mmCIF file of C-alpha atoms in Angstrom:
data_model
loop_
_atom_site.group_PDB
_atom_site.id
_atom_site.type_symbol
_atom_site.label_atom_id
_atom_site.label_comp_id
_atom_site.label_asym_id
_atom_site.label_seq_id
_atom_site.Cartn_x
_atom_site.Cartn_y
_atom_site.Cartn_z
ATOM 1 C CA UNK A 1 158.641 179.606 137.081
ATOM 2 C CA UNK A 2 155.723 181.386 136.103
ATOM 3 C CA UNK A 3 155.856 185.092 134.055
ATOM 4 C CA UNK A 4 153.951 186.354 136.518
ATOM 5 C CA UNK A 5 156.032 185.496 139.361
ATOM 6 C CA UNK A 6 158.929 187.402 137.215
ATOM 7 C CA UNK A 7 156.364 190.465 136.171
ATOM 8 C CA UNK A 8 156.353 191.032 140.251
ATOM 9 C CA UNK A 9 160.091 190.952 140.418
ATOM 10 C CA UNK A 10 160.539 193.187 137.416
ATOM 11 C CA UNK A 11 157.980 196.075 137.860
ATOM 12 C CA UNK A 12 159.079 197.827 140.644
ATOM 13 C CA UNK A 13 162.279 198.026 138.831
ATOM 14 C CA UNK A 14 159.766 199.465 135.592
ATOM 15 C CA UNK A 15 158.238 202.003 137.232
ATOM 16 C CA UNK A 16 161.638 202.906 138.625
ATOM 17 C CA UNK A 17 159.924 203.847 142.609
ATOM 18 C CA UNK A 18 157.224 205.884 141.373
ATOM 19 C CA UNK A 19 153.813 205.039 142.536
ATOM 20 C CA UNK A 20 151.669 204.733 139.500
ATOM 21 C CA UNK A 21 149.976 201.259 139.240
ATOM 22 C CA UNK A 22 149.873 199.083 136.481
ATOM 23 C CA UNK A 23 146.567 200.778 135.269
ATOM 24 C CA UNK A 24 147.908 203.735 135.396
ATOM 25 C CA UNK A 25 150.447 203.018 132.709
ATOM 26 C CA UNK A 26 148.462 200.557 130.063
ATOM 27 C CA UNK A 27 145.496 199.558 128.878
ATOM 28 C CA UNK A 28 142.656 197.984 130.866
ATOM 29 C CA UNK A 29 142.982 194.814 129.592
ATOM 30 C CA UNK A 30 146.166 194.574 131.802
ATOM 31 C CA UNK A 31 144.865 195.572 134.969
ATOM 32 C CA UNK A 32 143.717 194.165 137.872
ATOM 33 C CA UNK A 33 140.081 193.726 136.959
ATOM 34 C CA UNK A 34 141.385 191.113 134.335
ATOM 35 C CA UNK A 35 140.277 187.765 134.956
ATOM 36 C CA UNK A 36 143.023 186.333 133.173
ATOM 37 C CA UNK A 37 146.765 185.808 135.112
ATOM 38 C CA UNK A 38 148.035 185.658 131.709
ATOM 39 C CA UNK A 39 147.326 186.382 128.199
ATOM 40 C CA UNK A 40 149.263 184.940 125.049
ATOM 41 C CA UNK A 41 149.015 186.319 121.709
ATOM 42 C CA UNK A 42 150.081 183.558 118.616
ATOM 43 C CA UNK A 43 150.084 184.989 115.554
ATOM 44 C CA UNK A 44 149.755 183.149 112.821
ATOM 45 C CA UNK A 45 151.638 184.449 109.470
ATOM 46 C CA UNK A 46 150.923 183.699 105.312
ATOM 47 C CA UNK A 47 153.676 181.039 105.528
ATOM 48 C CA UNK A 48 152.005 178.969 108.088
ATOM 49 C CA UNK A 49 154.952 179.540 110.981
ATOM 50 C CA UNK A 50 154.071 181.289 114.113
ATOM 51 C CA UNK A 51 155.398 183.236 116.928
ATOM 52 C CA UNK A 52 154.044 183.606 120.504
ATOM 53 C CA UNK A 53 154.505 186.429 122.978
ATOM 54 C CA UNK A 54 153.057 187.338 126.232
ATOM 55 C CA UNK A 55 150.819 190.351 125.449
ATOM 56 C CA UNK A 56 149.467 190.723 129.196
ATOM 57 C CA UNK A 57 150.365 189.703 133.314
ATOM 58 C CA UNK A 58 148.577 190.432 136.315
ATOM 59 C CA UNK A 59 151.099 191.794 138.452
ATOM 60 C CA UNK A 60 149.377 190.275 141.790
ATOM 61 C CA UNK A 61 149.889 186.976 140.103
ATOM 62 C CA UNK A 62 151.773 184.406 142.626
ATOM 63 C CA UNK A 63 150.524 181.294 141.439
ATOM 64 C CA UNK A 64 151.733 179.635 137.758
ATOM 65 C CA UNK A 65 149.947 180.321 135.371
ATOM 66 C CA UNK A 66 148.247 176.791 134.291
ATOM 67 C CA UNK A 67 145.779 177.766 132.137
ATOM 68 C CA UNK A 68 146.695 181.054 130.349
ATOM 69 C CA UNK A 69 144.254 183.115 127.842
ATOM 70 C CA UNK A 70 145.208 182.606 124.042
ATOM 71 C CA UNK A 71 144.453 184.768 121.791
ATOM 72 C CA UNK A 72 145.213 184.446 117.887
ATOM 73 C CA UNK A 73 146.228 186.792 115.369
ATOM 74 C CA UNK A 74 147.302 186.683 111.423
ATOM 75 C CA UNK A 75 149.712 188.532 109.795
ATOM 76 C CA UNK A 76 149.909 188.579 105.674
ATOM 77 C CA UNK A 77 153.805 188.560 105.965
ATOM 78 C CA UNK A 78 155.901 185.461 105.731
ATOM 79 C CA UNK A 79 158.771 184.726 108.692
ATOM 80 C CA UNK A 80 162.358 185.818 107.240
ATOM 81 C CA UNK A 81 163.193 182.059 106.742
ATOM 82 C CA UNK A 82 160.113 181.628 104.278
ATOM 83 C CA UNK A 83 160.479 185.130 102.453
ATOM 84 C CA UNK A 84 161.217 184.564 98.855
ATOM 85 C CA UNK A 85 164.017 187.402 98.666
ATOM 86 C CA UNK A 86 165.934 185.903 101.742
ATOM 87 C CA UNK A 87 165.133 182.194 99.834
ATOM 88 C CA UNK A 88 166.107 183.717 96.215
ATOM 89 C CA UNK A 89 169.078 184.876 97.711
ATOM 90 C CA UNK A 90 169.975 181.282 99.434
ATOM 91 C CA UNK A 91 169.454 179.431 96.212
ATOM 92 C CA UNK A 92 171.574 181.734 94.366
ATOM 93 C CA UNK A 93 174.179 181.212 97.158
ATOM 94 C CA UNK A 94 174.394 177.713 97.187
ATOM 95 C CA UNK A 95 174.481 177.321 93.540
ATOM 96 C CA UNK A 96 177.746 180.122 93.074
ATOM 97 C CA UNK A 97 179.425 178.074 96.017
ATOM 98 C CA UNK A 98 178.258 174.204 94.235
ATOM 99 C CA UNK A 99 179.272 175.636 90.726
ATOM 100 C CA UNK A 100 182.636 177.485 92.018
ATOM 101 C CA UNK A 101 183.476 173.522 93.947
ATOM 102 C CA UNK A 102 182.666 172.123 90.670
ATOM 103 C CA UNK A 103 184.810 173.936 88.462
ATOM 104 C CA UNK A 104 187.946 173.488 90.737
ATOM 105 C CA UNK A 105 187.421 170.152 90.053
ATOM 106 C CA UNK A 106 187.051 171.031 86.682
ATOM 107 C CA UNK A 107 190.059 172.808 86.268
ATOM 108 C CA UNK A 108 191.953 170.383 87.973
ATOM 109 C CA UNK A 109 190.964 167.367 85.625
ATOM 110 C CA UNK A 110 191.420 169.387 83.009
ATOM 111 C CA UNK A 111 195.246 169.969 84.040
ATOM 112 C CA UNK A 112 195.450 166.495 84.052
ATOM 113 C CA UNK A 113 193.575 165.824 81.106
ATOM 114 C CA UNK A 114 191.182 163.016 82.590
ATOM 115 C CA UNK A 115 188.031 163.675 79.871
ATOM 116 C CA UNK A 116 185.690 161.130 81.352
ATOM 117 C CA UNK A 117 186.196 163.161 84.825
ATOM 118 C CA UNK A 118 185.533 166.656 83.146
ATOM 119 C CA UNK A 119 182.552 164.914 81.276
ATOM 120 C CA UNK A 120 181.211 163.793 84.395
ATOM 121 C CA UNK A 121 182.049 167.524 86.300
ATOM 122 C CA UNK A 122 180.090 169.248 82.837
ATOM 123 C CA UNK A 123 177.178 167.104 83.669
ATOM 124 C CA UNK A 124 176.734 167.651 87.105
ATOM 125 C CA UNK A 125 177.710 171.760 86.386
ATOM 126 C CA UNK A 126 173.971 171.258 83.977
ATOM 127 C CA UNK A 127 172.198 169.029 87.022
ATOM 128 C CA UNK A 128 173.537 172.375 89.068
ATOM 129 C CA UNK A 129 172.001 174.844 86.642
ATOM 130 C CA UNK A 130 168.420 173.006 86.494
ATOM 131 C CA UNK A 131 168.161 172.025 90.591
ATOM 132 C CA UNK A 132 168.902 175.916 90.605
ATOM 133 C CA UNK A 133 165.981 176.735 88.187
ATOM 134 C CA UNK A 134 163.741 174.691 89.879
ATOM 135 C CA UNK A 135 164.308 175.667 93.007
ATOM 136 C CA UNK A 136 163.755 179.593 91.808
ATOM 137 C CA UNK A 137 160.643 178.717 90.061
ATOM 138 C CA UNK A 138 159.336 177.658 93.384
ATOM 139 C CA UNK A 139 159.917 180.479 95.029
ATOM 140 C CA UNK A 140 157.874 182.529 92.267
ATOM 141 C CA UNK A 141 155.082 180.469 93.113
ATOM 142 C CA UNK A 142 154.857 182.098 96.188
ATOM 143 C CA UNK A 143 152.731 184.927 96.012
ATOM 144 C CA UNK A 144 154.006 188.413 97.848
ATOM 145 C CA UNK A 145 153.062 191.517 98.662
ATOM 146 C CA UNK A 146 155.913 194.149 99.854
ATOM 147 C CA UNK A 147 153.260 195.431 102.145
ATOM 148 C CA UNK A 148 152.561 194.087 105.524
ATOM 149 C CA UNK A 149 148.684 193.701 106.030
ATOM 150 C CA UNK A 150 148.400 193.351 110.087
ATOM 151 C CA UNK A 151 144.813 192.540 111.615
ATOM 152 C CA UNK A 152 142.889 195.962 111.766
ATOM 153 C CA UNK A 153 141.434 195.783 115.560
ATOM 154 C CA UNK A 154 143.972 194.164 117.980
ATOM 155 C CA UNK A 155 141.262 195.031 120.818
ATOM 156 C CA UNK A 156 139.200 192.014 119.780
ATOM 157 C CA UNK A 157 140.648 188.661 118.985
ATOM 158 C CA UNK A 158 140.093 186.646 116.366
ATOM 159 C CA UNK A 159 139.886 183.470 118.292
ATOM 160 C CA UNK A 160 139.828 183.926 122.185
ATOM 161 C CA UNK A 161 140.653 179.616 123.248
ATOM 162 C CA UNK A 162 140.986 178.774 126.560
ATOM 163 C CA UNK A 163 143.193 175.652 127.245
#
């Protein structure tokens, strides 16, 4: 089903009976007079991922929408997945749970006094250690800025593709 068909369901339920039209309540690039039956905005972030979201629908649209306008934007933010706090705090996560399972099998060859186990257990606690160093130096690589730098005129698009 096409947006559009939904935007016609949904707006008198927006405007909640009143009789303002959809110029009336946004900008002209969503009115009427717009060419378009759809336009998509992708934004494009630092990390390379990207999100989607439908920025503007003709309400008088009945037919799908088959060849909607893109338009793309760039943010100088990374998604949450990619941001090196949220991955700093993952790497230190799995390496408390991987060391924590690797010195209750420590302990417990210990109690038993099997030396080539524990041996084997100190070696793979070091392997832990360095994967874990690695894996944070990685992450420093990554440059970032606290700040989010969005794209100063969001009038104009960067790229305006028609598929």
């Amino acid at each position: 089903m096409c947006l559009c068909s939904l935007w016609k369901r949904w707006w008198p339920v927006a405007v909640r009976g009143r009789s303002r039209r959809t110029k009336d309540l946004y900008p002209s690039s969503y009115s009427d007079k717009d060419p378009q039956m759809c336009t998509k905005l992708v934004t494009s972030m630092a990390c390379g991922h990207t999100f989607t979201r439908v920025a503007a629908q003709r309400s008088s649209c009945s037919s799908p929408c088959s060849t909607p306008s893109l338009q793309h934007k760039y943010i100088n933010d990374t998604c949450a997945k990619c941001d090196p706090e949220s991955r700093r705090r993952r790497v230190k996560l799995d390496y408390e749970y991987r060391h924590a399972e690797l010195m209750q099998l420590y302990m417990a060859a210990k109690k038993v006094g099997d030396e080539n186990t524990m041996a084997e257990l100190e070696h793979l606690m070091a392997e832990n250690t360095r994967v874990t160093r690695q894996k944070n130096f990685e992450v420093s690589l990554v440059s970032h800025d606290p700040d989010v730098v969005w794209q100063e005129d969001f009038e104009e698009p960067v790229h305006d593709f028609k598929y």
